Short mmCIF file of C-alpha atoms in Angstrom, two decimals:
data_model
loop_
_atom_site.label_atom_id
_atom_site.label_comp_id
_atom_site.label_asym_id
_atom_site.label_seq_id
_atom_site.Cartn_x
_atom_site.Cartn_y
_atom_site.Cartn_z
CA UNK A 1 -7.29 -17.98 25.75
CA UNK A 2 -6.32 -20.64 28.51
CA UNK A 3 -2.80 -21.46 26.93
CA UNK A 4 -0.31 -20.03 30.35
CA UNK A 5 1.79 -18.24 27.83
CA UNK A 6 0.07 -15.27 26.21
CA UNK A 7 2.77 -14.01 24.20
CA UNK A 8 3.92 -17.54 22.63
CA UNK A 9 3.03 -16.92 18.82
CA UNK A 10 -0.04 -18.92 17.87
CA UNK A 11 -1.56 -16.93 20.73
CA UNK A 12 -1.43 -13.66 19.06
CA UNK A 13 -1.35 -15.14 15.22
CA UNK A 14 -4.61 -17.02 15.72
CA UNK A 15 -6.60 -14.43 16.13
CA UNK A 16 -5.63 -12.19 13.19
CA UNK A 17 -6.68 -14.65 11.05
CA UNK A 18 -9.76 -14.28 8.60
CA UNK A 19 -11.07 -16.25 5.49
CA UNK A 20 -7.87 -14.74 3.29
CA UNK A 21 -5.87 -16.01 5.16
CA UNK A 22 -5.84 -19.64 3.74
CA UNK A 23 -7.43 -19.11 0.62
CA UNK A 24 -4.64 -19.75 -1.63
CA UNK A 25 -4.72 -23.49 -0.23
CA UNK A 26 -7.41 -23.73 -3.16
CA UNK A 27 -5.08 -22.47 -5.99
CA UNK A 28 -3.89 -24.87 -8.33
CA UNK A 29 -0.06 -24.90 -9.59
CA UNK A 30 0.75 -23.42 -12.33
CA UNK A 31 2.55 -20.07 -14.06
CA UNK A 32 1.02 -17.92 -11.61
CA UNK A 33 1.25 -20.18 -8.47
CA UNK A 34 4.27 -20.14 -6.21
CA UNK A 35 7.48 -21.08 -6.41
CA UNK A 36 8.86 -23.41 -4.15
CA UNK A 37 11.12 -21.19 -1.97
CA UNK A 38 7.58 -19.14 -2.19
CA UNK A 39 5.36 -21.66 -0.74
CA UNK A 40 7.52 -22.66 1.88
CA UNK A 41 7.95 -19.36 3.34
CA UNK A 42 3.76 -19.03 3.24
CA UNK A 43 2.96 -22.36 4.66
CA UNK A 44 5.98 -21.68 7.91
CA UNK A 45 4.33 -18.15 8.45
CA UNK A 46 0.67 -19.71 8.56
CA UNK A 47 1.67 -22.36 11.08
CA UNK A 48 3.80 -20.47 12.74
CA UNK A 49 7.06 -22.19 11.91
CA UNK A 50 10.64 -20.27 11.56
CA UNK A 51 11.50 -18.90 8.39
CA UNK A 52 13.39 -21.81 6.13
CA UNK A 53 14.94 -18.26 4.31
CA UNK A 54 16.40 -16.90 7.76
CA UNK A 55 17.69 -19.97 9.11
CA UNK A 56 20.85 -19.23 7.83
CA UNK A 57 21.18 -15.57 8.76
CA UNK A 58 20.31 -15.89 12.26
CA UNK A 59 21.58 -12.95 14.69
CA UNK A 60 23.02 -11.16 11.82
CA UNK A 61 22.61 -7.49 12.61
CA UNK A 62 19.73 -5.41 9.79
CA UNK A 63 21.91 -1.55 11.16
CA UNK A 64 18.76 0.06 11.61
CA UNK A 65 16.99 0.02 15.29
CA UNK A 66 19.18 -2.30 16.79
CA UNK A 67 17.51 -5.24 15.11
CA UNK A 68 18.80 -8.39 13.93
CA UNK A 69 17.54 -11.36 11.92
CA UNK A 70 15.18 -13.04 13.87
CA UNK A 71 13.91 -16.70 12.77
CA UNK A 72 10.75 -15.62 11.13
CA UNK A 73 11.65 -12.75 9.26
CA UNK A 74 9.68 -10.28 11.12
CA UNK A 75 12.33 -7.76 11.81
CA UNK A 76 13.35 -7.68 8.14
CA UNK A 77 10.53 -7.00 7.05
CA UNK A 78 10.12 -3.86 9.10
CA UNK A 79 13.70 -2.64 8.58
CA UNK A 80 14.00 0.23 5.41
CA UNK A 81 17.74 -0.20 4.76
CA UNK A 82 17.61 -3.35 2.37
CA UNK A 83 18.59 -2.45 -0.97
CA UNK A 84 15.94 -3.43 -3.76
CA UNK A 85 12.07 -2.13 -4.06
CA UNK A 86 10.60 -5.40 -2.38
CA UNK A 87 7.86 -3.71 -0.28
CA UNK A 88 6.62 -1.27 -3.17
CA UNK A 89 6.54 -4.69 -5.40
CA UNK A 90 4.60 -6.08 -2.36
CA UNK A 91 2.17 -3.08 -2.38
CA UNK A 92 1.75 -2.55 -6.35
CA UNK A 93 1.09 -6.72 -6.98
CA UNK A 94 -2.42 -6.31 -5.18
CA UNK A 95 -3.28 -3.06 -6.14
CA UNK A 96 -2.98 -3.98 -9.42
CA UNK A 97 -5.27 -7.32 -8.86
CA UNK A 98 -7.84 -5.07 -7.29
CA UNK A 99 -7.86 -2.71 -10.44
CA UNK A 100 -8.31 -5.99 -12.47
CA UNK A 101 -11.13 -6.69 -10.33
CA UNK A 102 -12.61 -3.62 -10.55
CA UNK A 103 -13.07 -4.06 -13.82
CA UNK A 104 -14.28 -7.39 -14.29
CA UNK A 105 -17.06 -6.43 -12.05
CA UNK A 106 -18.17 -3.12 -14.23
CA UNK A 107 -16.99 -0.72 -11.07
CA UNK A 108 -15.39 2.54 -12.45
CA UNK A 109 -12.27 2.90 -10.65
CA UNK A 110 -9.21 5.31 -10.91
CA UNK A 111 -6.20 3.49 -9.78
CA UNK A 112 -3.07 5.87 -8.37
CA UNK A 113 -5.16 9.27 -8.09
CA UNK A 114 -3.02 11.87 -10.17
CA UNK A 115 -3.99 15.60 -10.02
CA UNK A 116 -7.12 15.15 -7.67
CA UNK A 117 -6.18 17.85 -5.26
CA UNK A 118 -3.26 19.95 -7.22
CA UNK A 119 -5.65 22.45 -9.13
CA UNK A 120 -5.65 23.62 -4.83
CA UNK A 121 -2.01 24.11 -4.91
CA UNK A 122 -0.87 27.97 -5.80
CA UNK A 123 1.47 27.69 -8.76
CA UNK A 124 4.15 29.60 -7.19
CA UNK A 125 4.16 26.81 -4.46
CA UNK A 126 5.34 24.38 -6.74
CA UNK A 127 8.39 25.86 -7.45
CA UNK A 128 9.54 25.13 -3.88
CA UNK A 129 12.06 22.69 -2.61
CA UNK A 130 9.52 20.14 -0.79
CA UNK A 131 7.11 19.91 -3.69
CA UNK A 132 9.74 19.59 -6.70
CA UNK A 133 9.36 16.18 -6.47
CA UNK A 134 6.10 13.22 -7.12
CA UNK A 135 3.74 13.15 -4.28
CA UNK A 136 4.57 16.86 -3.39
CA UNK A 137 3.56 18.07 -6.68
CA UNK A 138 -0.08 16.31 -5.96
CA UNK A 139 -0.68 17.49 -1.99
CA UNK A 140 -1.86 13.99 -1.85
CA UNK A 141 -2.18 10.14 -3.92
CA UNK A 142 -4.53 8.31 -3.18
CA UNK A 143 -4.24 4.53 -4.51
CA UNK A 144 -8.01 4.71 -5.70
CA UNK A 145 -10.57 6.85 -6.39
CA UNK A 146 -14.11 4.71 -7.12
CA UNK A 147 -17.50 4.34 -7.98
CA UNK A 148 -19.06 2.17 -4.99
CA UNK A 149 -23.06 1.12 -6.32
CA UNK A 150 -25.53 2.29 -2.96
CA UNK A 151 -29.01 0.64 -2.72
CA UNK A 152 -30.86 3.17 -3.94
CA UNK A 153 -29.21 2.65 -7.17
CA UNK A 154 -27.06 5.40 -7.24
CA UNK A 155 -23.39 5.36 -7.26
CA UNK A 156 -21.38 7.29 -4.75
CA UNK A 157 -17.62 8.51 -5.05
CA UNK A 158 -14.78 6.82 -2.56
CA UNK A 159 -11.39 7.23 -2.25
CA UNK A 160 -9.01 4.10 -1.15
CA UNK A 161 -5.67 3.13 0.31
CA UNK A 162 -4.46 0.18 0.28
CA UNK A 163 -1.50 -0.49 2.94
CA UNK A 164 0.80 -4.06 3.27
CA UNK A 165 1.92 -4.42 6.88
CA UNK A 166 4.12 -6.65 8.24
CA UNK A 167 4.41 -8.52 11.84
CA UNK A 168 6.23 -5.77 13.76
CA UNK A 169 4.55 -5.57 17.38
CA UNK A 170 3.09 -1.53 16.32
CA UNK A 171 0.64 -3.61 14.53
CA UNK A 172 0.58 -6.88 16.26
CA UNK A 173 1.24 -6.69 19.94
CA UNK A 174 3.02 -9.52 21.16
CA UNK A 175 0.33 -10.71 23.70
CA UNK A 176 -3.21 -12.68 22.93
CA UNK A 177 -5.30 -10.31 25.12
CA UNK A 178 -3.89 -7.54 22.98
CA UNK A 179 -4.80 -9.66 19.58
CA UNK A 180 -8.08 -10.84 20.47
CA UNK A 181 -9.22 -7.23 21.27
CA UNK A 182 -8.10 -5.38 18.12
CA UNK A 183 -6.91 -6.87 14.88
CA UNK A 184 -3.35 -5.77 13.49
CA UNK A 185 -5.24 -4.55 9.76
CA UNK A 186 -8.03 -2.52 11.69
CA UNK A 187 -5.30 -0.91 14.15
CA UNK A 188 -3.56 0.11 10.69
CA UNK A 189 -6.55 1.03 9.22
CA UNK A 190 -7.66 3.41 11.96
CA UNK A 191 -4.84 5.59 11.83
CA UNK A 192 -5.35 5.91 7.50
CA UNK A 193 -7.96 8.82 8.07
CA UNK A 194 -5.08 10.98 9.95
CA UNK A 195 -2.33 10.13 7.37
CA UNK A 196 -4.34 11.71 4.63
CA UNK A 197 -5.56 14.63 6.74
CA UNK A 198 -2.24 15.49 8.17
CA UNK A 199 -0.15 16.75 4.59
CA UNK A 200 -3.23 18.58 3.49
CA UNK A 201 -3.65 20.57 6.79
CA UNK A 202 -0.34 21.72 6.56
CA UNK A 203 -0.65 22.60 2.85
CA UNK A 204 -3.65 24.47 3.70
CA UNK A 205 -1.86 26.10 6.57
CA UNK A 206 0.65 27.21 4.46
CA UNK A 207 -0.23 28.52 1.15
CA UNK A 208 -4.26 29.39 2.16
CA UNK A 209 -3.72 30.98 5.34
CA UNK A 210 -6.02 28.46 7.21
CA UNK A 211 -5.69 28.81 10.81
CA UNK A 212 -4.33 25.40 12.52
CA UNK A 213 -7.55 23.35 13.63
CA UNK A 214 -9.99 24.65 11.20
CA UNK A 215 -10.58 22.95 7.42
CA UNK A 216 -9.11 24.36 4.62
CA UNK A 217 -9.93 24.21 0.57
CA UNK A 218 -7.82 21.45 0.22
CA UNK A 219 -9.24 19.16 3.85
CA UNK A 220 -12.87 20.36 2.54
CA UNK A 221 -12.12 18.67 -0.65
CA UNK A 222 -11.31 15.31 0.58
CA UNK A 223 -14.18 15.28 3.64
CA UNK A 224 -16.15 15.56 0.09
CA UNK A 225 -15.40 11.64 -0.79
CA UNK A 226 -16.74 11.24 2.70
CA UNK A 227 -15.28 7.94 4.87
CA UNK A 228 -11.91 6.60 3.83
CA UNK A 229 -11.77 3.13 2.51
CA UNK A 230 -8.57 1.65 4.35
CA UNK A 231 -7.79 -1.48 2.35
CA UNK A 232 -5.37 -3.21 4.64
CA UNK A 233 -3.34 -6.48 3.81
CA UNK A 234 -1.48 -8.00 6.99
CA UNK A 235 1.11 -10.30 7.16
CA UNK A 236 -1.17 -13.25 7.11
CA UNK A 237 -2.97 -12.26 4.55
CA UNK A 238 -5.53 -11.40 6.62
CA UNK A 239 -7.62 -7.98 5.44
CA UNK A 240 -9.15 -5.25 6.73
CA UNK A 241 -13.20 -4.87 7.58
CA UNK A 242 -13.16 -2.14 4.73
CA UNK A 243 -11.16 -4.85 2.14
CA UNK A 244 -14.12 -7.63 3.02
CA UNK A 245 -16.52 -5.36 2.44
CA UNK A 246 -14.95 -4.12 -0.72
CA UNK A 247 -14.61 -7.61 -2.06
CA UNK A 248 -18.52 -8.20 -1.29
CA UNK A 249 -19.83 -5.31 -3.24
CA UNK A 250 -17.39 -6.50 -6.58
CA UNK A 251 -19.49 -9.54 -5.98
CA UNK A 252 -22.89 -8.03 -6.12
CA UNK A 253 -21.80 -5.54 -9.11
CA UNK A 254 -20.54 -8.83 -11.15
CA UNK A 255 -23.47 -10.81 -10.63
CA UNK A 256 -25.65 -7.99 -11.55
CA UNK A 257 -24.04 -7.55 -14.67
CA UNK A 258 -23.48 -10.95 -15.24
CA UNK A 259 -27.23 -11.02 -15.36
CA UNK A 260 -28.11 -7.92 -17.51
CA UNK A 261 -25.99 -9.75 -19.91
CA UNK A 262 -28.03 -12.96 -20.21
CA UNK A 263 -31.42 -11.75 -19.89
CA UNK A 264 -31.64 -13.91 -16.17
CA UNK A 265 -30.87 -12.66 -12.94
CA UNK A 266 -28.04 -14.32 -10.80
CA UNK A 267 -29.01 -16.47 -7.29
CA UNK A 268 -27.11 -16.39 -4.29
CA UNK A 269 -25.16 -19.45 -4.62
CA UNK A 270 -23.69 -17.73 -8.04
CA UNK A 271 -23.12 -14.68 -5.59
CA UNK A 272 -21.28 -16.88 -3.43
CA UNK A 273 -18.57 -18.51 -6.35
CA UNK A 274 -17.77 -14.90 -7.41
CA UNK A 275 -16.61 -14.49 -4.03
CA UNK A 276 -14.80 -17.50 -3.49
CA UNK A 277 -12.70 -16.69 -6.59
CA UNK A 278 -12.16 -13.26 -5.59
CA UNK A 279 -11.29 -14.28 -1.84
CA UNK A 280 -8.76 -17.39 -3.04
CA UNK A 281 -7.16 -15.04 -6.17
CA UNK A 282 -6.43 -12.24 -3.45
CA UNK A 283 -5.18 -14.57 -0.86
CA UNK A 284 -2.63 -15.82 -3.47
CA UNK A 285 -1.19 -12.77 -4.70
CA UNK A 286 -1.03 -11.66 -1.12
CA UNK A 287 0.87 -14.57 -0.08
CA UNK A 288 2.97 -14.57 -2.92
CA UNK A 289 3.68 -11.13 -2.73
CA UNK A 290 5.02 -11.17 1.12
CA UNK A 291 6.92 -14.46 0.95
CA UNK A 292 8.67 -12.42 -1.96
CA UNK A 293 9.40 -9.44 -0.53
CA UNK A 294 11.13 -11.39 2.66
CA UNK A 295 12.90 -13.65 0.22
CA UNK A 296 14.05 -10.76 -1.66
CA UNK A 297 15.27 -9.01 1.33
CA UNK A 298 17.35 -11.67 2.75
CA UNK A 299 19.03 -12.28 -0.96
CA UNK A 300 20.19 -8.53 -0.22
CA UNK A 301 21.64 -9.10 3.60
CA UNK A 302 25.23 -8.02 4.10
CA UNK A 303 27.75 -5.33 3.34
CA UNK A 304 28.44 -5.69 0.06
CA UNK A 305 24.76 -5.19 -0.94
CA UNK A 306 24.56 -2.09 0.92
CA UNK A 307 27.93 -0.67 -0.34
CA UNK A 308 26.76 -1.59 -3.93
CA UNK A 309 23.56 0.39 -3.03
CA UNK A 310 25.38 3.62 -1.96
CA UNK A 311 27.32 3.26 -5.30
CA UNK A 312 24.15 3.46 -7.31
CA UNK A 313 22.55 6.14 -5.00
CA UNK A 314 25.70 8.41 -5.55
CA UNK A 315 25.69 7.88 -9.19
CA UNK A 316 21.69 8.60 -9.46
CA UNK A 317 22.46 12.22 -7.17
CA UNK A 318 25.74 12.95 -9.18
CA UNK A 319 23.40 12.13 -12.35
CA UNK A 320 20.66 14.78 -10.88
CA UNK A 321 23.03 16.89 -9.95
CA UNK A 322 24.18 17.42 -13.93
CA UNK A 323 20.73 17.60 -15.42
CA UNK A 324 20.09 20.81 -12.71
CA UNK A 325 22.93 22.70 -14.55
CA UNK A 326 21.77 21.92 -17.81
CA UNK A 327 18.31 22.65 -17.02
CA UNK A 328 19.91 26.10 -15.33
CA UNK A 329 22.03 26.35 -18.23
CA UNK A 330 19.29 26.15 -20.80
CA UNK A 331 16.96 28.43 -18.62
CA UNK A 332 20.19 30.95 -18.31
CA UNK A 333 21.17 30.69 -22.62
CA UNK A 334 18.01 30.09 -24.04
CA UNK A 335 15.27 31.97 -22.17
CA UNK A 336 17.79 35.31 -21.48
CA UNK A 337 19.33 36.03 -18.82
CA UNK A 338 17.92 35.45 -15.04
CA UNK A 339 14.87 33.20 -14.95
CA UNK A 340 12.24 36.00 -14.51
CA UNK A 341 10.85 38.70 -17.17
CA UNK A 342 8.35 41.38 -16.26
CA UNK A 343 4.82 39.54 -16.41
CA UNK A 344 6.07 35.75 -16.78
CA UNK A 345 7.10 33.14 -14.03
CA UNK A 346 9.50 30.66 -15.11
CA UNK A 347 10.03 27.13 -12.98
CA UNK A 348 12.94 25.59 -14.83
CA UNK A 349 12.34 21.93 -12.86
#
């Protein structure tokens, strides 16, 4: 707080910092440690240090925004041009862990939400342009739909989303006063709420008539599951309130049924291992999973990546393009001619 230069970067790292954020310091080598390219990158970002993986791209321009390599990595990790899937690697590695934690710990849990609000969705709707495709088809995903234990015993339904943010200045302002008063993972996971509402109001807008500012079938569904959980990840691996609290209920639920199975009820310094191991697991894959996705992104800098990655996104739209006719085609040939008959509505795709 006294350091004369507010915006130098311990001042605004510091404080995003939690008990994640060095757990994988405990993990032992082996087939699902890091690599060596992989630690290096998560020890520099933890102290602070430039990038070893940028060093030699310095200044090299990232054509999106202006930006240009900058010696920690920040900037291309905020960039969307990059050939590859990095980030959705990034984002699937922990959700996955957390499903696997889910069910050591006997929590019910519905990972990647299919179908939870499409029985909402008029079947003529679907047949439109916007919701041909994934997401569309479902008004909304959600990453998890659980079973969260209360203490009265009961269980009570939740829906989850889990976000992976990097260290662009929308979530960490480059200025301590601005870090110590609001953590980058809670200023993500305040805005989660919103990003679910917004699609389904405008679904419900459109296809039931609800007037704008008023809740709809589909917005009355989802205030069901009451409070989101926003499960945020930051750069640091640092998490989000809702994430720490997430990871202490696992450990109540395991030690409970740890001791249903052996006939002896758990104590709180058992309580406190389970949560060590879930703390230092998460910590790794996190760590792992960013220094990955910025190594993988600088292996794809330059041209002739992004030329080779126009190549295979023409080819993919010239392939869509042909299985449209012969989907038309078929509909056209095989179901008569025209795709409507009196009393039956046919969506070829």
């Amino acid at each position: 707080e006294d350091y004369p230069d507010q915006s130098a970067r311990p001042t605004w790292v510091h404080p995003q910092l939690d008990k994640l954020s060095q757990g994988y310091i405990l993990s032992l080598p082996g087939h699902n440690g890091f690599s060596q390219a992989e630690f290096s990158e998560t020890v520099a970002r933890f102290l602070c240090l430039p990038s070893p993986c940028c060093q030699a791209k310095l200044g090299e321009s990232l054509h999106q925004h202006g930006l240009r390599v900058d010696p920690f990595g920040d900037n291309i990790l905020s960039v969307s041009n990059i050939p590859g899937d990095h980030c959705r690697i990034r984002h699937d590695s922990i959700k996955m862990l957390l499903n696997s934690f889910c069910l050591t710990s006997n929590i019910r849990a519905e990972c990647e939400v299919f179908g939870e609000f499409r029985d909402l969705i008029p079947v003529e709707a679907l047949g439109e342009e916007e919701l041909q495709r994934g997401r569309g088809r479902q008004g909304l995903l959600p990453d998890f739909k659980l079973e969260l234990p209360t203490p009265d015993g009961n269980h009570d339904t939740k829906l989850a989303e889990l976000k992976v943010i990097g260290a662009v200045e929308s979530w960490y302002p480059r200025s301590g006063f601005s870090a110590r008063r609001k953590r980058g993972v809670e200023r993500r996971a305040a805005g989660l709420p919103a990003d679910y509402r917004r699609p389904l109001a405008k679904l419900d807008h459109k296809y039931h008539a609800t007037p704008l500012g008023q809740v709809g079938p589909l917005q009355r569904r989802l205030e069901g599951f009451g409070r989101l959980q926003g499960w945020v990840i930051g750069s640091f691996q640092e998490a989000s309130k809702d994430l720490h609290d997430f990871l202490e209920s696992l450990a109540d639920s395991k030690l409970r049924a740890r001791g249903l199975a052996r006939g002896r009820e758990g104590d709180e310094w058992e309580r406190s291992l389970i949560l060590h191991e879930f703390r230092r697991e998460l910590s790794l894959v996190a760590a792992k999973a960013v220094s990955a996705c910025l190594l993988g992104k600088v292996f794809k800098l330059g041209e002739g990546h992004r030329q080779a990655a126009k190549r295979r996104a023409w080819a993919k739209h010239d392939e869509e393009r042909r299985e449209n006719a012969r989907r038309a085609h078929w509909v056209a040939n095989v179901l008569g001619k025209g795709v409507s008959k009196k009393g039956r509505f046919i969506i070829p795709w």
